[in-house]
Tab-separated table of C-alpha atoms in Angstrom:
chain	number	residue	atom	x	y	z
A	120	MET	CA	-12.292	28.746	20.494
A	121	TYR	CA	-13.362	31.090	17.726
A	122	SER	CA	-16.925	31.371	16.080
A	123	LEU	CA	-17.086	30.556	12.447
A	124	GLU	CA	-20.035	32.923	12.041
A	125	LYS	CA	-18.069	35.792	13.394
A	126	LYS	CA	-14.973	34.877	11.588
A	127	ILE	CA	-16.915	34.793	8.276
A	128	ALA	CA	-18.981	37.897	9.028
A	129	ASN	CA	-15.983	39.970	10.174
A	130	ARG	CA	-13.795	39.056	6.967
A	131	THR	CA	-16.734	39.734	4.653
A	132	LEU	CA	-17.674	42.937	6.387
A	133	ILE	CA	-14.043	44.294	6.200
A	134	VAL	CA	-13.718	43.419	2.500
A	135	ILE	CA	-17.149	45.098	1.760
A	136	ALA	CA	-16.347	48.196	4.076
A	137	ILE	CA	-13.007	48.587	2.015
A	138	MET	CA	-14.583	48.208	-1.243
A	139	MET	CA	-17.392	50.774	-0.186
A	140	LEU	CA	-14.801	53.150	1.085
A	141	CYS	CA	-12.932	52.992	-2.294
A	142	ILE	CA	-16.243	53.674	-4.158
A	143	ALA	CA	-17.032	56.509	-1.884
A	144	ILE	CA	-13.509	58.005	-2.468
A	145	ILE	CA	-13.994	57.719	-6.226
A	146	ILE	CA	-17.397	59.201	-6.042
A	147	ASP	CA	-16.057	62.073	-3.905
A	148	GLN	CA	-13.343	62.715	-6.482
A	149	ILE	CA	-15.899	62.671	-9.348
A	150	LEU	CA	-18.219	64.941	-7.553
A	151	SER	CA	-15.579	67.350	-6.460
A	152	LYS	CA	-14.236	67.798	-10.062
A	153	TRP	CA	-17.836	68.190	-11.219
A	154	LEU	CA	-18.659	70.933	-8.721
A	155	ILE	CA	-15.449	72.669	-9.562
A	156	HIS	CA	-16.201	72.343	-13.186
A	157	GLU	CA	-19.909	73.742	-12.792
A	158	PHE	CA	-18.253	76.631	-10.604
A	159	ASP	CA	-15.757	77.601	-13.290
A	160	ILE	CA	-18.700	77.380	-15.990
A	161	ASN	CA	-20.702	79.762	-13.805
A	162	LEU	CA	-17.739	82.055	-13.306
A	163	HIS	CA	-16.845	82.090	-17.052
A	164	THR	CA	-20.686	82.742	-18.009
A	165	LYS	CA	-20.582	85.793	-15.699
A	166	SER	CA	-17.355	86.956	-17.213
A	167	GLY	CA	-18.725	86.639	-20.570
A	168	VAL	CA	-21.737	88.620	-19.588
A	169	LEU	CA	-19.568	91.446	-18.403
A	170	ILE	CA	-17.390	91.384	-21.501
A	171	THR	CA	-20.639	92.024	-23.527
A	172	LEU	CA	-21.195	95.175	-21.602
A	173	VAL	CA	-17.918	96.824	-22.742
A	174	LYS	CA	-18.283	98.621	-25.924
A	175	ASP	CA	-15.992	100.638	-28.262
A	176	TYR	CA	-17.438	103.745	-29.869
A	177	GLY	CA	-14.159	104.610	-31.433
A	178	SER	CA	-13.460	107.898	-29.495
A	179	HIS	CA	-14.034	106.301	-26.219
A	180	VAL	CA	-14.958	102.912	-24.510
A	181	GLU	CA	-18.018	102.527	-22.323
A	182	PHE	CA	-18.888	99.943	-19.660
A	183	ASP	CA	-22.901	99.666	-19.620
A	184	PHE	CA	-23.097	97.988	-16.130
A	185	ALA	CA	-26.496	97.896	-14.224
A	186	ASP	CA	-26.211	96.643	-10.633
A	187	GLU	CA	-29.973	95.618	-10.538
A	188	PHE	CA	-29.145	92.771	-13.104
A	189	LEU	CA	-25.864	91.756	-11.570
A	190	SER	CA	-26.649	92.332	-7.862
A	191	GLU	CA	-23.992	89.693	-6.697
A	192	PHE	CA	-21.248	92.375	-7.510
A	193	GLU	CA	-23.123	94.993	-5.230
A	194	ARG	CA	-24.423	92.959	-2.095
A	195	ASP	CA	-22.806	93.394	1.368
A	196	ILE	CA	-22.571	89.854	2.200
A	197	ASN	CA	-20.359	87.729	0.125
A	198	PRO	CA	-19.928	90.053	-2.804
A	199	GLU	CA	-18.298	89.221	-6.087
A	200	TYR	CA	-15.606	91.250	-7.668
A	201	PHE	CA	-14.778	92.157	-11.250
A	202	GLN	CA	-11.969	94.515	-12.547
A	203	ILE	CA	-11.182	95.631	-16.209
A	204	TRP	CA	-7.747	96.973	-17.307
A	205	ASN	CA	-6.828	98.753	-20.289
A	206	GLY	CA	-4.173	97.439	-22.965
A	207	ASP	CA	-1.534	99.640	-21.148
A	208	GLY	CA	-2.417	98.161	-17.743
A	209	SER	CA	-4.356	100.983	-16.255
A	210	VAL	CA	-7.649	100.337	-14.548
A	211	PHE	CA	-10.649	100.803	-16.707
A	212	GLU	CA	-13.372	99.756	-14.146
A	213	ARG	CA	-13.783	97.730	-11.097
A	214	SER	CA	-16.770	96.886	-8.975
A	215	ARG	CA	-17.759	99.231	-6.194
A	216	LYS	CA	-17.200	96.646	-3.349
A	217	LEU	CA	-13.336	96.749	-4.176
A	218	HIS	CA	-13.149	100.344	-3.373
A	219	ASP	CA	-9.587	101.461	-4.127
A	220	GLN	CA	-8.277	97.939	-4.105
A	221	ASP	CA	-7.276	95.805	-7.049
A	222	LEU	CA	-7.782	92.268	-8.112
A	223	LYS	CA	-4.579	90.507	-8.723
A	224	LEU	CA	-3.473	90.828	-12.362
A	225	PHE	CA	-1.845	87.549	-13.489
A	226	PRO	CA	0.671	87.459	-16.386
A	227	ILE	CA	-1.050	87.017	-19.878
A	228	ASP	CA	0.244	84.013	-21.376
A	229	GLY	CA	-2.026	84.257	-24.700
A	230	LYS	CA	-4.825	82.233	-23.378
A	231	LYS	CA	-8.155	83.572	-23.731
A	232	SER	CA	-9.266	82.668	-20.226
A	233	GLN	CA	-7.320	81.553	-17.094
A	234	PHE	CA	-8.600	80.191	-13.925
A	235	HIS	CA	-6.709	80.717	-10.709
A	236	ASN	CA	-6.997	80.219	-6.884
A	237	THR	CA	-6.517	83.352	-5.159
A	238	VAL	CA	-7.168	85.269	-1.801
A	239	LEU	CA	-9.733	88.022	-2.297
A	240	VAL	CA	-9.412	91.575	-0.983
A	241	ASP	CA	-11.505	90.750	2.086
A	242	GLY	CA	-9.294	87.930	3.083
A	243	ARG	CA	-11.441	84.992	1.735
A	244	ARG	CA	-10.216	82.341	-0.438
A	245	GLY	CA	-11.421	82.772	-3.902
A	246	ARG	CA	-11.444	81.653	-7.517
A	247	GLN	CA	-10.686	84.194	-10.389
A	248	ILE	CA	-10.980	83.982	-13.975
A	249	GLN	CA	-8.803	86.231	-16.140
A	250	THR	CA	-9.888	86.897	-19.780
A	251	THR	CA	-8.108	89.046	-22.425
A	252	PHE	CA	-10.635	90.382	-25.111
A	253	ILE	CA	-11.420	93.017	-27.738
A	254	PRO	CA	-14.118	95.356	-26.832
A	255	GLN	CA	-17.217	95.123	-29.215
A	256	ILE	CA	-17.987	97.819	-31.718
A	257	PRO	CA	-21.868	98.211	-31.453
A	258	ASP	CA	-22.421	99.857	-34.858
A	259	PRO	CA	-21.879	97.496	-37.596
A	260	GLU	CA	-20.833	100.276	-40.130
A	261	GLN	CA	-18.074	101.295	-37.794
A	262	ARG	CA	-16.668	97.766	-37.974
A	263	THR	CA	-14.063	98.529	-40.640
A	264	PRO	CA	-10.672	97.023	-40.893
A	265	GLU	CA	-9.137	100.476	-39.893
A	266	ASN	CA	-11.232	100.753	-36.845
A	267	LEU	CA	-10.705	96.913	-35.776
A	268	ALA	CA	-6.759	97.320	-36.361
A	269	LYS	CA	-6.795	100.481	-33.938
A	270	GLN	CA	-8.489	98.354	-31.134
A	271	GLN	CA	-6.566	97.586	-27.956
A	272	PRO	CA	-7.071	94.419	-26.030
A	273	MET	CA	-8.524	94.669	-22.482
A	274	THR	CA	-8.270	92.179	-19.528
A	275	LEU	CA	-11.174	91.271	-17.353
A	276	SER	CA	-10.964	89.517	-14.041
A	277	THR	CA	-13.950	88.147	-12.342
A	278	SER	CA	-13.673	86.494	-8.959
A	279	ARG	CA	-15.893	85.101	-6.138
A	280	GLU	CA	-15.366	83.298	-2.835
A	281	ILE	CA	-14.795	79.531	-3.073
A	282	GLU	CA	-15.600	78.670	0.370
A	283	SER	CA	-19.141	77.929	-0.572
A	284	LEU	CA	-17.753	75.250	-3.070
A	285	HIS	CA	-15.565	73.794	-0.301
A	286	ASP	CA	-18.470	73.710	2.137
A	287	LEU	CA	-20.583	71.841	-0.569
A	288	GLN	CA	-17.614	69.529	-1.044
A	289	MET	CA	-17.570	68.702	2.760
A	290	LEU	CA	-21.338	68.436	2.766
A	291	VAL	CA	-21.055	65.803	-0.126
A	292	ARG	CA	-18.197	64.019	1.758
A	293	PHE	CA	-20.080	64.093	5.090
A	294	ALA	CA	-23.016	62.522	3.126
A	295	LEU	CA	-20.902	59.915	1.772
A	296	LEU	CA	-19.414	59.075	5.129
A	297	ILE	CA	-22.807	58.744	6.709
A	298	GLY	CA	-23.964	56.564	3.747
A	299	TRP	CA	-20.832	54.461	4.161
A	300	VAL	CA	-21.522	54.014	7.991
A	301	ILE	CA	-25.104	53.283	7.432
A	302	ILE	CA	-24.560	50.680	4.540
A	303	THR	CA	-21.658	49.256	6.534
A	304	LEU	CA	-23.906	48.660	9.720
A	305	SER	CA	-26.760	47.523	7.572
A	306	THR	CA	-24.392	45.076	5.568
A	307	ASN	CA	-23.176	43.880	9.089
A	308	LEU	CA	-26.515	43.000	10.254
A	309	LEU	CA	-27.661	41.421	6.795
A	310	ILE	CA	-24.304	39.437	6.513
A	311	ARG	CA	-24.764	38.070	9.959
A	312	GLN	CA	-28.451	37.093	9.289
A	313	ILE	CA	-27.530	35.338	6.124
A	314	ILE	CA	-24.604	33.378	7.531
A	315	ARG	CA	-26.598	32.519	10.572
A	316	ARG	CA	-29.375	31.162	8.172
A	317	GLY	CA	-26.653	29.588	6.006
A	318	LEU	CA	-25.172	27.715	8.967
A	319	LYS	CA	-28.463	26.562	10.250
A	320	PRO	CA	-28.180	23.135	8.435
A	321	ILE	CA	-24.898	22.769	10.319
A	322	GLN	CA	-26.711	23.368	13.605
A	323	THR	CA	-29.336	20.893	12.349
A	324	LEU	CA	-26.829	18.391	11.488
A	325	SER	CA	-24.969	18.747	14.916
A	326	LYS	CA	-28.306	18.384	16.748
A	327	ALA	CA	-29.335	15.197	14.581
A	328	ILE	CA	-25.661	13.806	15.367
A	329	SER	CA	-26.115	14.535	19.106
A	330	GLU	CA	-29.315	12.484	19.214
A	331	VAL	CA	-27.627	9.458	17.723
A	332	ARG	CA	-27.461	6.488	20.131
A	333	SER	CA	-24.883	3.710	19.896
A	334	HIS	CA	-27.477	0.970	20.614
A	335	LYS	CA	-29.720	1.883	17.984
A	336	ARG	CA	-28.962	0.482	14.553
A	337	ASP	CA	-31.415	2.658	12.533
A	338	GLY	CA	-29.859	5.943	13.929
A	339	ASP	CA	-28.523	7.221	10.597
A	340	VAL	CA	-28.575	10.919	10.279
A	341	SER	CA	-30.596	12.406	7.357
A	342	LEU	CA	-31.420	15.918	7.021
A	343	PRO	CA	-34.707	16.727	5.016
A	344	HIS	CA	-33.108	19.337	2.898
A	345	CYS	CA	-29.307	18.877	3.070
A	346	PRO	CA	-27.307	21.198	0.968
A	347	LYS	CA	-24.742	19.723	-1.297
A	348	GLU	CA	-21.877	21.141	0.862
A	349	LEU	CA	-23.012	19.000	3.821
A	350	LEU	CA	-24.205	15.988	1.887
A	351	GLN	CA	-20.645	14.437	1.840
A	352	LEU	CA	-20.211	15.059	5.519
A	353	GLN	CA	-23.580	13.431	6.216
A	354	ASP	CA	-22.738	10.340	4.109
A	355	ASP	CA	-19.348	10.073	5.628
A	356	PHE	CA	-20.800	10.288	9.185
A	357	ASN	CA	-23.538	7.729	8.401
A	358	HIS	CA	-20.670	5.505	6.847
A	359	MET	CA	-18.716	5.841	10.026
A	360	LEU	CA	-21.691	5.162	12.048
A	361	SER	CA	-22.375	1.929	10.120
A	362	ARG	CA	-18.729	0.791	10.758
A	363	LEU	CA	-19.203	1.563	14.341
A	364	HIS	CA	-22.402	-0.408	14.529
A	365	SER	CA	-20.462	-3.257	12.678
A	366	SER	CA	-17.748	-3.008	15.251
A	367	PHE	CA	-20.199	-3.143	18.097
A	368	GLU	CA	-21.865	-6.192	16.540
A	369	ARG	CA	-18.575	-7.885	16.048
A	370	GLU	CA	-17.569	-7.025	19.674
A	371	LYS	CA	-20.782	-8.549	20.932
A	372	ALA	CA	-20.308	-11.653	18.754
A	373	PHE	CA	-16.581	-11.853	19.780
A	374	SER	CA	-17.561	-11.627	23.448
A	375	ALA	CA	-20.173	-14.415	22.998
A	376	ASN	CA	-17.832	-16.579	21.106
A	377	VAL	CA	-15.009	-16.184	23.686
A	378	SER	CA	-17.487	-17.005	26.537
A	379	HIS	CA	-18.714	-20.042	24.523
A	380	GLU	CA	-15.045	-21.192	23.616
A	381	LEU	CA	-13.839	-20.918	27.210
A	382	LYS	CA	-17.138	-22.221	28.891
A	383	THR	CA	-16.858	-25.518	27.255
A	384	PRO	CA	-13.140	-26.481	28.606
A	385	ILE	CA	-13.813	-24.836	31.905
A	386	SER	CA	-16.880	-27.091	32.336
A	387	GLU	CA	-14.874	-30.089	31.351
A	388	LEU	CA	-12.190	-29.340	33.889
A	389	ARG	CA	-14.843	-28.777	36.523
A	390	LEU	CA	-16.563	-32.109	35.644
A	391	LEU	CA	-13.348	-33.920	35.595
A	392	ALA	CA	-12.444	-32.582	39.013
A	393	GLU	CA	-15.905	-33.439	40.447
A	394	VAL	CA	-15.827	-36.952	39.124
A	395	ALA	CA	-12.173	-37.447	40.393
A	396	LEU	CA	-13.252	-36.401	43.862
A	397	MET	CA	-16.319	-38.509	43.923
A	398	THR	CA	-14.328	-41.687	42.736
A	399	SER	CA	-10.868	-40.999	44.241
A	400	GLN	CA	-10.869	-43.913	46.419
A	401	ASN	CA	-11.957	-46.596	43.793
A	402	THR	CA	-10.193	-44.952	40.927
A	403	SER	CA	-7.613	-47.206	39.113
A	404	LEU	CA	-4.114	-45.861	37.911
A	405	ALA	CA	-5.283	-46.242	34.334
A	406	LYS	CA	-8.281	-44.094	34.980
A	407	ILE	CA	-6.338	-41.509	36.816
A	408	THR	CA	-3.950	-41.440	33.948
A	409	GLU	CA	-6.933	-40.882	31.491
A	410	ASN	CA	-8.244	-37.966	33.535
A	411	TYR	CA	-4.831	-36.272	33.536
A	412	ASN	CA	-4.496	-36.650	29.692
A	413	ASP	CA	-7.983	-35.150	29.247
A	414	THR	CA	-7.270	-32.322	31.701
A	415	LEU	CA	-4.027	-31.649	29.652
A	416	ASP	CA	-5.812	-31.672	26.390
A	417	ILE	CA	-8.173	-29.110	27.681
A	418	ALA	CA	-5.488	-27.006	29.031
A	419	LEU	CA	-3.528	-27.153	25.912
A	420	HIS	CA	-6.601	-26.050	24.044
A	421	MET	CA	-7.237	-23.052	26.216
A	422	GLN	CA	-3.531	-22.200	25.926
A	423	SER	CA	-3.878	-22.299	22.165
A	424	ILE	CA	-6.774	-19.959	22.286
A	425	THR	CA	-4.960	-17.595	24.490
A	426	GLU	CA	-1.786	-17.638	22.392
A	427	ASN	CA	-3.994	-16.941	19.268
A	428	MET	CA	-5.557	-13.968	20.768
A	429	LEU	CA	-2.101	-12.663	21.932
A	430	LEU	CA	-0.877	-13.140	18.273
A	431	LEU	CA	-3.786	-11.297	16.950
A	432	SER	CA	-3.355	-8.281	19.446
A	433	ARG	CA	0.368	-8.191	18.599
A	434	TYR	CA	-0.280	-7.853	14.682
A	435	ASP	CA	-3.551	-6.034	14.623
A	436	GLY	CA	-3.002	-2.710	12.835
A	437	VAL	CA	0.814	-2.975	12.681
A	438	LYS	CA	2.820	-2.810	9.474
A	439	ASN	CA	6.224	-4.338	8.829
A	440	THR	CA	9.419	-3.740	6.825
A	441	LEU	CA	9.854	-6.634	4.466
A	442	ASP	CA	13.431	-7.957	4.285
A	443	ASP	CA	13.315	-11.531	3.701
A	444	LYS	CA	13.579	-13.368	0.259
A	445	ILE	CA	11.329	-16.466	0.146
A	446	ASN	CA	10.993	-19.154	-2.420
A	447	VAL	CA	7.346	-19.729	-2.630
A	448	ASN	CA	7.440	-23.216	-4.209
A	449	HIS	CA	10.069	-24.447	-1.694
A	450	LEU	CA	8.027	-23.105	1.349
A	451	VAL	CA	4.727	-24.566	0.054
A	452	SER	CA	6.480	-28.055	-0.585
A	453	ASP	CA	7.995	-27.979	2.756
A	454	LEU	CA	4.701	-27.218	4.575
A	455	ILE	CA	3.036	-29.924	2.464
A	456	ASN	CA	5.762	-32.520	3.309
A	457	ALA	CA	5.703	-31.445	7.042
A	458	HIS	CA	1.701	-31.920	7.221
A	459	SER	CA	1.971	-35.468	5.458
A	460	LYS	CA	4.599	-36.744	7.883
A	461	SER	CA	2.528	-35.423	10.831
A	462	LYS	CA	-0.731	-36.967	9.474
A	463	PRO	CA	0.212	-40.001	7.367
A	464	ASP	CA	-3.468	-41.090	7.156
A	465	SER	CA	-4.489	-37.962	5.608
A	466	GLN	CA	-6.519	-38.517	2.269
A	467	ALA	CA	-5.785	-35.042	1.026
A	468	SER	CA	-4.131	-34.819	-2.435
A	469	TRP	CA	-2.257	-31.767	-3.748
A	470	GLU	CA	-1.823	-29.944	-7.016
A	471	VAL	CA	0.864	-27.207	-6.850
A	472	ASP	CA	1.306	-24.792	-9.859
A	473	ILE	CA	4.038	-22.509	-8.583
A	474	GLN	CA	7.303	-21.924	-10.660
A	475	ALA	CA	10.418	-22.933	-8.953
A	476	ASP	CA	12.119	-19.455	-9.441
A	477	ILE	CA	9.399	-17.347	-7.863
A	478	ILE	CA	11.061	-15.415	-5.132
A	479	ILE	CA	9.018	-12.818	-3.106
A	480	GLN	CA	10.291	-10.344	-0.575
A	481	SER	CA	8.474	-10.490	2.796
A	482	SER	CA	8.921	-11.410	6.395
A	483	PHE	CA	9.508	-15.139	6.488
A	484	THR	CA	8.029	-15.945	9.975
A	485	GLU	CA	4.772	-14.304	9.340
A	486	PHE	CA	4.452	-15.517	5.700
A	487	ASN	CA	5.164	-19.014	6.990
A	488	VAL	CA	2.408	-18.698	9.681
A	489	ILE	CA	-0.061	-17.624	6.975
A	490	LEU	CA	0.530	-20.312	4.665
A	491	GLN	CA	0.502	-23.035	7.483
A	492	ASN	CA	-2.610	-21.769	8.620
A	493	LEU	CA	-4.215	-21.669	5.086
A	494	LEU	CA	-2.884	-25.129	4.149
A	495	GLN	CA	-4.070	-26.603	7.516
A	496	ASN	CA	-7.591	-25.097	7.054
A	497	ALA	CA	-7.725	-26.373	3.617
A	498	VAL	CA	-7.021	-29.908	4.749
A	499	GLU	CA	-9.354	-29.857	7.810
A	500	TYR	CA	-12.415	-28.307	5.976
A	501	SER	CA	-12.163	-29.616	2.411
A	502	ALA	CA	-14.479	-32.414	1.221
A	503	LYS	CA	-13.223	-35.927	1.598
A	504	ASP	CA	-10.789	-37.176	-1.224
A	505	SER	CA	-10.838	-33.903	-2.835
A	506	THR	CA	-7.736	-32.047	-4.205
A	507	ILE	CA	-6.220	-28.895	-2.812
A	508	TYR	CA	-4.844	-26.469	-5.399
A	509	CYS	CA	-2.076	-23.989	-4.857
A	510	LYS	CA	-1.382	-21.563	-7.881
A	511	TRP	CA	0.710	-18.592	-8.323
A	512	VAL	CA	-0.252	-15.848	-10.803
A	513	SER	CA	2.307	-12.923	-11.467
A	514	HIS	CA	1.034	-9.450	-12.359
A	515	SER	CA	1.701	-7.851	-15.708
A	516	ASP	CA	4.227	-5.451	-14.210
A	517	ASN	CA	6.382	-8.425	-12.823
A	518	ARG	CA	6.681	-6.552	-9.522
A	519	SER	CA	4.096	-8.332	-7.565
A	520	GLY	CA	1.677	-11.476	-7.871
A	521	LYS	CA	-0.928	-13.482	-5.952
A	522	LEU	CA	-1.063	-17.033	-4.496
A	523	ILE	CA	-4.381	-18.805	-4.620
A	524	ILE	CA	-5.284	-21.721	-2.645
A	525	SER	CA	-8.229	-23.686	-3.443
A	526	ASN	CA	-10.344	-26.455	-1.963
A	527	TYR	CA	-13.747	-27.905	-2.194
A	528	SER	CA	-15.827	-27.095	0.851
A	529	HIS	CA	-18.585	-29.324	2.104
A	530	ASP	CA	-20.368	-27.018	4.463
A	531	LEU	CA	-19.777	-23.431	3.486
A	532	ASP	CA	-22.376	-21.350	1.524
A	533	HIS	CA	-22.112	-17.642	0.113
A	534	ASP	CA	-23.495	-16.111	3.229
A	535	ASP	CA	-20.624	-17.528	5.402
A	536	ILE	CA	-17.946	-15.779	3.303
A	537	PRO	CA	-18.229	-12.252	4.892
A	538	LYS	CA	-17.884	-13.882	8.279
A	539	LEU	CA	-14.876	-16.113	7.442
A	540	PHE	CA	-12.463	-13.616	8.859
A	541	ASP	CA	-14.410	-12.770	12.020
A	542	ARG	CA	-12.549	-13.776	15.158
A	543	LEU	CA	-13.939	-17.102	16.875
A	544	TRP	CA	-16.382	-17.720	14.036
A	545	ARG	CA	-17.023	-21.259	13.018
A	546	LYS	CA	-19.957	-23.059	11.356
A	547	ASP	CA	-22.394	-24.403	13.913
A	548	LYS	CA	-21.637	-27.992	12.940
A	549	ALA	CA	-17.870	-27.363	13.679
A	550	ARG	CA	-18.474	-25.915	17.115
A	551	ALA	CA	-17.900	-29.201	18.817
A	552	PRO	CA	-14.946	-29.467	21.132
A	553	SER	CA	-11.658	-29.743	19.117
A	554	ASN	CA	-8.262	-28.274	18.731
A	555	HIS	CA	-9.796	-25.397	16.383
A	556	SER	CA	-11.000	-22.306	18.005
A	557	GLY	CA	-12.111	-20.150	14.868
A	558	LEU	CA	-9.026	-17.831	15.008
A	559	GLY	CA	-7.136	-19.109	12.137
A	560	MET	CA	-8.560	-16.999	9.491
A	561	SER	CA	-8.442	-13.948	11.765
A	562	ILE	CA	-4.648	-14.419	12.313
A	563	ILE	CA	-4.328	-14.735	8.447
A	564	GLU	CA	-6.013	-11.380	7.979
A	565	ALA	CA	-4.056	-9.629	10.709
A	566	LEU	CA	-0.687	-11.139	9.276
A	567	CYS	CA	-1.557	-10.186	5.786
A	568	LEU	CA	-2.336	-6.461	6.945
A	569	TYR	CA	1.120	-6.592	8.766
A	570	LEU	CA	2.785	-7.750	5.479
A	571	ASN	CA	0.999	-5.345	3.365
A	572	ILE	CA	-1.056	-8.266	1.364
A	573	THR	CA	-4.467	-8.190	0.413
A	574	VAL	CA	-6.390	-11.329	1.330
A	575	THR	CA	-9.852	-12.290	0.030
A	576	ALA	CA	-12.138	-15.245	0.145
A	577	GLN	CA	-14.571	-16.287	-2.719
A	578	LEU	CA	-16.779	-19.304	-3.215
A	579	ASP	CA	-17.756	-20.327	-6.764
A	580	ASP	CA	-20.850	-22.103	-7.982
A	581	ASP	CA	-19.023	-25.253	-7.747
A	582	ASN	CA	-18.546	-24.821	-3.976
A	583	MET	CA	-14.756	-24.347	-4.476
A	584	LEU	CA	-13.390	-22.018	-1.973
A	585	HIS	CA	-10.757	-19.813	-3.178
A	586	ILE	CA	-8.351	-18.006	-0.710
A	587	THR	CA	-6.211	-15.281	-2.591
A	588	LEU	CA	-3.182	-13.562	-1.155
A	589	ASP	CA	-2.822	-10.610	-3.540
A	590	ASP	CA	-0.157	-7.694	-3.855
A	591	ILE	CA	2.792	-10.003	-2.744
A	592	PRO	CA	5.879	-8.189	-3.928
A	593	LEU	CA	8.230	-10.062	-5.892
A	594	SER	CA	12.154	-9.888	-5.051
A	595	ARG	CA	14.104	-7.910	-7.450
A	596	PRO	CA	17.411	-9.180	-8.689
A	597	SER	CA	20.277	-7.552	-6.772
C-alpha cells in the first residue's frame, strides 16, 4: 500500500528537480558565454594597447614596450605572450618569455581580429587573438598620402592561458550544482511539510469517521474548517450514514413487526391447544371441528406471511428482462371481475379510464401480482361506498406511460405516506388479527423495481390516495 503523501511529494520533487536542472544548465551556458566574451574583450583590449605601441617613423618602425606597465608578459608564473610579424612574414618583435619560439600564425582571411583556441609554447591550452594592422605615424605632418601608401601591414598575435577561464567555469558549475542540491533538498522538506499540512483535514476527517458509532443517530461528521475538496466527501458520507441509520431503524421496526405478526398466531395456536387439552373429554365433535378450522386459518395466515417474505427476498434488488406484451385494459378488467365474483357482497364501484389499445411490454406474472395487490388494497382500505379509479396517462414521447389507481382513504394521513412501503407496516387500528400482514405494498415496491417501474404514493387534500406506476414501457409495433 503506497502513501499518498510520498507519491505526491516524490512526483512533485522530480518535476521541480528537472526544472531546476534545466534552469541551471541554461544559466551555465549563459555564464560560460559571458565569461568567454569578457575574456575575449580583455584579450582584445591588451592587443589594442600593444598595437598603439608600434610606431612608424618612415625610415624605421619602433615598438615602445615597457614591461613595468605590462608585467603580465614578463612574469615567470602563467606569463602571457605576444608576437609581431612584418608584412613579409618576418618576425618584428616577440615577448621575452617566448625566447626563440614563435606563436602560431594563422592564415589572414581579411578580418581585422581573429580569435582562436590554441596550445601555448609551454604546453598549456590558450586563447589567441590575431590582428592585422597598419602602424601609427606619430608625427601628423608625416601622415601624407605618399607616406600612408608606403606603409606595410603588420600582424600581432596576443595569447594567454585559458585554463583559468575553464577553472572559473567549473567553479560556476560546481556552485550551480551545490545550489541545485540545496534547493532540491530544501524543496523536498518544504513540499513534504506543505503536503502534510494539506492532508491534515483528511486525517481529521478519518479520525471523525472512526469515532462514528452506529447506534448514535446524531453522529454526523462535521469538520470546523472543511476544505471545498473534502466538502462533497463529507456530505456524501453523512448522506450514507443517514441511509444506514434509516436502514437500522427499518430493521428494528421490521424485527418488531415480525415478532408482533408471529406472536399473535403463535399465541392463538397455544391457546387452542391448551383449551383442547383441558376440555378434551367433554368436547363435542362440532367444537373440535371449529378448533381445527381456527387452527387451519392461523396456519394459513402464518404461511401467507412466510410466502410473502420469501417473495420479497426473491425480487429484492433484482432486475428483469421484459418480454411479455400486456393489454392493460383487459388485465385490469379481468382482475376487477375476478374480485367481484370472489366477493359478491363488495360495495366498491369502479371507474376505469384505460384505452383498449394500450399494450405495454413487461413481465406478465409480476405485473399481474402488482395490479392484484393494488386493487385488493384499494378495495380493503377505501372508504365505504366510495369509487375506485383506474386511469392510464401516456407520456408525450409515446414510449411509456403511467397507471394511476386512486381511492378515498378513511384512516390515512400525510405522515403515513413515507411509511406506506415499509415492510409489515400497518395502521394501529388495522393491526387486529386478519388475513393481511402489511407486506402488500412492500411486495409492490420490490416487483416494480424488478420491472424497472417507478412507484409513488400521494395523498391529496381530499384524502384521496393515488398510487402511481410510472415509466411503464409501451410495446412497439412489430
